[in-house]
Amino acid sequence: MPRFASGTLVAGLVTAALATVAVLTAQAADSAPANPYAAGHAEDAAGACGHAGLPADCGSGMRVVYSIAGHRVWLVTGAERVLRAYPVAGGDPAPPLGAHEVFARGARSSGGDGAAVEHVVLFAQSGDTNIGFSAAVGAAKAGARPTPAIRESRADGDALWQFATIGTTVEVVP
């Protein structure tokens, strides 16, 4: 049986491992969605207001549209294309109607109801209360007061977190 120097053996194993990783990376890239925000939630229509389920008078340009009565959020590109739409649970108090801007974000925090939350995106205020989106990762405390947070699933919260950076418009409609 031939003998190999330990360095040659290690180099061969490392080369084989890197080749395997390269093949798996290429396969994963081919299977990834073209738009990560839309994964599992694609809308077919181009999406000017009143299209693709968007409410009327919902602004223009890149924005987040939040319908208070519809309990729904849309992530809309500057080309008026809906990237993702999903249901939410509204908070109390509701944000004022109209255009707002994202002014703060937090990866993890504690909600006003005591629940652990992630992907906090704040865009409005009511008195001294901040209002925004978040995904609960824990249960609210027993007897907690209602929260102004607009709650979304963790997957939807992640998509909004990637889309709505500081300064992004949030259009609140009835």
Short mmCIF file of C-alpha atoms in Angstrom, two decimals:
data_model
loop_
_atom_site.label_atom_id
_atom_site.label_comp_id
_atom_site.label_asym_id
_atom_site.label_seq_id
_atom_site.Cartn_x
_atom_site.Cartn_y
_atom_site.Cartn_z
CA MET A 1 0.00 0.00 0.00
CA PRO A 2 1.42 3.39 -0.96
CA ARG A 3 2.23 5.86 1.81
CA PHE A 4 1.22 9.50 1.59
CA ALA A 5 2.64 12.34 3.59
CA SER A 6 0.09 13.67 6.10
CA GLY A 7 0.12 17.08 4.39
CA THR A 8 -0.79 15.51 1.04
CA LEU A 9 -3.67 13.59 2.62
CA VAL A 10 -5.02 16.70 4.37
CA ALA A 11 -4.73 18.76 1.18
CA GLY A 12 -6.67 16.11 -0.72
CA LEU A 13 -9.42 16.01 1.90
CA VAL A 14 -9.69 19.81 1.98
CA THR A 15 -9.88 19.97 -1.82
CA ALA A 16 -12.65 17.34 -1.86
CA ALA A 17 -14.57 19.23 0.85
CA LEU A 18 -14.30 22.54 -1.01
CA ALA A 19 -15.48 20.91 -4.24
CA THR A 20 -18.50 19.48 -2.39
CA VAL A 21 -19.34 22.86 -0.87
CA ALA A 22 -19.07 24.52 -4.32
CA VAL A 23 -21.49 21.99 -5.85
CA LEU A 24 -23.98 22.38 -2.98
CA THR A 25 -23.75 26.19 -3.17
CA ALA A 26 -24.50 26.13 -6.90
CA GLN A 27 -27.49 23.85 -6.34
CA ALA A 28 -28.82 26.07 -3.54
CA ALA A 29 -28.44 29.21 -5.66
CA ASP A 30 -30.48 27.63 -8.43
CA SER A 31 -33.30 26.76 -6.03
CA ALA A 32 -33.48 30.10 -4.18
CA PRO A 33 -36.41 32.42 -4.98
CA ALA A 34 -35.56 35.34 -7.25
CA ASN A 35 -37.06 37.69 -4.66
CA PRO A 36 -36.68 36.65 -1.01
CA TYR A 37 -39.40 39.08 0.13
CA ALA A 38 -41.97 37.33 -2.05
CA ALA A 39 -41.14 33.75 -1.13
CA GLY A 40 -44.45 32.03 -0.66
CA HIS A 41 -46.40 35.28 -0.93
CA ALA A 42 -46.04 36.47 -4.53
CA GLU A 43 -48.70 38.68 -6.01
CA ASP A 44 -49.36 38.31 -9.73
CA ALA A 45 -50.42 41.84 -10.62
CA ALA A 46 -48.14 44.82 -11.18
CA GLY A 47 -49.74 46.68 -8.30
CA ALA A 48 -50.56 50.37 -8.57
CA CYS A 49 -52.98 51.39 -5.83
CA GLY A 50 -56.26 49.61 -6.32
CA HIS A 51 -54.47 46.68 -8.01
CA ALA A 52 -53.08 43.46 -6.55
CA GLY A 53 -55.40 43.95 -3.60
CA LEU A 54 -53.87 47.28 -2.60
CA PRO A 55 -56.34 49.79 -1.13
CA ALA A 56 -57.09 53.01 -3.02
CA ASP A 57 -55.05 56.12 -2.17
CA CYS A 58 -52.09 54.17 -0.82
CA GLY A 59 -49.29 56.48 -1.93
CA SER A 60 -46.61 55.85 -4.53
CA GLY A 61 -42.99 54.77 -4.76
CA MET A 62 -41.22 52.25 -2.57
CA ARG A 63 -43.29 51.85 0.59
CA VAL A 64 -45.01 49.70 3.13
CA VAL A 65 -48.81 49.95 2.98
CA TYR A 66 -50.75 49.11 6.14
CA SER A 67 -54.54 48.81 6.09
CA ILE A 68 -56.00 49.26 9.58
CA ALA A 69 -59.44 47.79 8.78
CA GLY A 70 -58.07 45.17 6.39
CA HIS A 71 -55.44 43.97 8.91
CA ARG A 72 -53.00 43.62 6.03
CA VAL A 73 -49.56 44.82 4.93
CA TRP A 74 -48.08 45.15 1.43
CA LEU A 75 -44.41 45.68 0.59
CA VAL A 76 -44.37 47.72 -2.63
CA THR A 77 -41.36 48.53 -4.83
CA GLY A 78 -40.67 51.89 -6.46
CA ALA A 79 -41.88 50.27 -9.71
CA GLU A 80 -45.30 49.74 -8.03
CA ARG A 81 -44.82 45.98 -7.79
CA VAL A 82 -46.11 44.12 -4.74
CA LEU A 83 -43.27 42.01 -3.35
CA ARG A 84 -45.21 40.53 -0.45
CA ALA A 85 -48.63 40.86 1.14
CA TYR A 86 -49.68 39.34 4.44
CA PRO A 87 -52.16 39.56 7.33
CA VAL A 88 -51.33 41.29 10.62
CA ALA A 89 -52.97 41.87 13.99
CA GLY A 90 -53.47 45.59 14.60
CA GLY A 91 -52.47 47.31 17.82
CA ASP A 92 -54.16 49.83 20.08
CA PRO A 93 -53.97 52.73 19.50
CA ALA A 94 -53.90 52.53 15.72
CA PRO A 95 -51.38 54.75 13.94
CA PRO A 96 -52.62 58.00 12.40
CA LEU A 97 -53.68 57.76 8.74
CA GLY A 98 -51.28 59.03 6.10
CA ALA A 99 -47.62 58.79 5.20
CA HIS A 100 -45.00 58.14 7.88
CA GLU A 101 -41.30 57.25 7.83
CA VAL A 102 -39.50 54.46 9.63
CA PHE A 103 -37.55 56.26 12.37
CA ALA A 104 -36.21 53.40 14.48
CA ARG A 105 -35.56 49.67 14.31
CA GLY A 106 -34.56 47.04 16.81
CA ALA A 107 -33.57 43.43 16.27
CA ARG A 108 -34.93 42.24 19.64
CA SER A 109 -36.89 43.88 22.40
CA SER A 110 -39.78 43.50 24.78
CA GLY A 111 -43.24 44.59 23.67
CA GLY A 112 -45.56 46.82 25.68
CA ASP A 113 -47.49 43.66 26.58
CA GLY A 114 -44.35 42.02 27.97
CA ALA A 115 -43.90 39.61 25.06
CA ALA A 116 -40.41 39.10 23.65
CA VAL A 117 -40.39 40.50 20.11
CA GLU A 118 -38.04 40.70 17.14
CA HIS A 119 -37.70 42.83 14.02
CA VAL A 120 -39.23 45.96 15.55
CA VAL A 121 -39.84 48.66 12.91
CA LEU A 122 -41.20 51.93 14.37
CA PHE A 123 -42.87 54.48 12.11
CA ALA A 124 -45.48 56.52 14.04
CA GLN A 125 -46.27 58.01 17.43
CA SER A 126 -49.44 58.61 19.39
CA GLY A 127 -48.67 60.92 22.26
CA ASP A 128 -45.57 59.45 23.87
CA THR A 129 -46.25 55.95 22.50
CA ASN A 130 -44.24 54.57 19.58
CA ILE A 131 -46.16 52.53 17.01
CA GLY A 132 -44.67 49.96 14.69
CA PHE A 133 -44.46 46.41 13.44
CA SER A 134 -42.99 43.47 15.35
CA ALA A 135 -43.07 39.69 15.49
CA ALA A 136 -43.77 38.16 18.90
CA VAL A 137 -41.44 35.32 19.84
CA GLY A 138 -42.86 34.91 23.33
CA ALA A 139 -46.20 35.12 25.09
CA ALA A 140 -47.65 38.32 26.49
CA LYS A 141 -47.70 38.66 30.26
CA ALA A 142 -50.99 37.83 31.95
CA GLY A 143 -53.10 40.94 32.46
CA ALA A 144 -50.89 43.06 30.18
CA ARG A 145 -52.46 46.13 28.61
CA PRO A 146 -53.03 46.17 24.83
CA THR A 147 -49.97 47.06 22.81
CA PRO A 148 -49.70 49.54 19.92
CA ALA A 149 -47.58 46.97 18.07
CA ILE A 150 -48.84 45.69 14.75
CA ARG A 151 -47.99 42.02 15.09
CA GLU A 152 -46.90 39.84 12.19
CA SER A 153 -45.54 36.32 11.79
CA ARG A 154 -41.81 35.82 12.23
CA ALA A 155 -41.33 35.10 8.50
CA ASP A 156 -43.29 38.23 7.52
CA GLY A 157 -41.43 40.25 10.16
CA ASP A 158 -38.13 39.14 8.66
CA ALA A 159 -39.24 40.24 5.18
CA LEU A 160 -40.40 43.63 6.49
CA TRP A 161 -37.14 44.00 8.45
CA GLN A 162 -35.12 43.55 5.25
CA PHE A 163 -37.39 45.86 3.23
CA ALA A 164 -38.19 48.74 5.62
CA THR A 165 -34.97 50.47 6.61
CA ILE A 166 -34.73 53.88 8.29
CA GLY A 167 -36.53 56.47 6.15
CA THR A 168 -38.78 53.99 4.30
CA THR A 169 -42.31 55.32 3.83
CA VAL A 170 -45.15 53.56 5.63
CA GLU A 171 -48.53 54.54 4.20
CA VAL A 172 -51.37 53.95 6.69
CA VAL A 173 -54.84 53.66 5.14
CA PRO A 174 -58.24 52.99 6.74
#
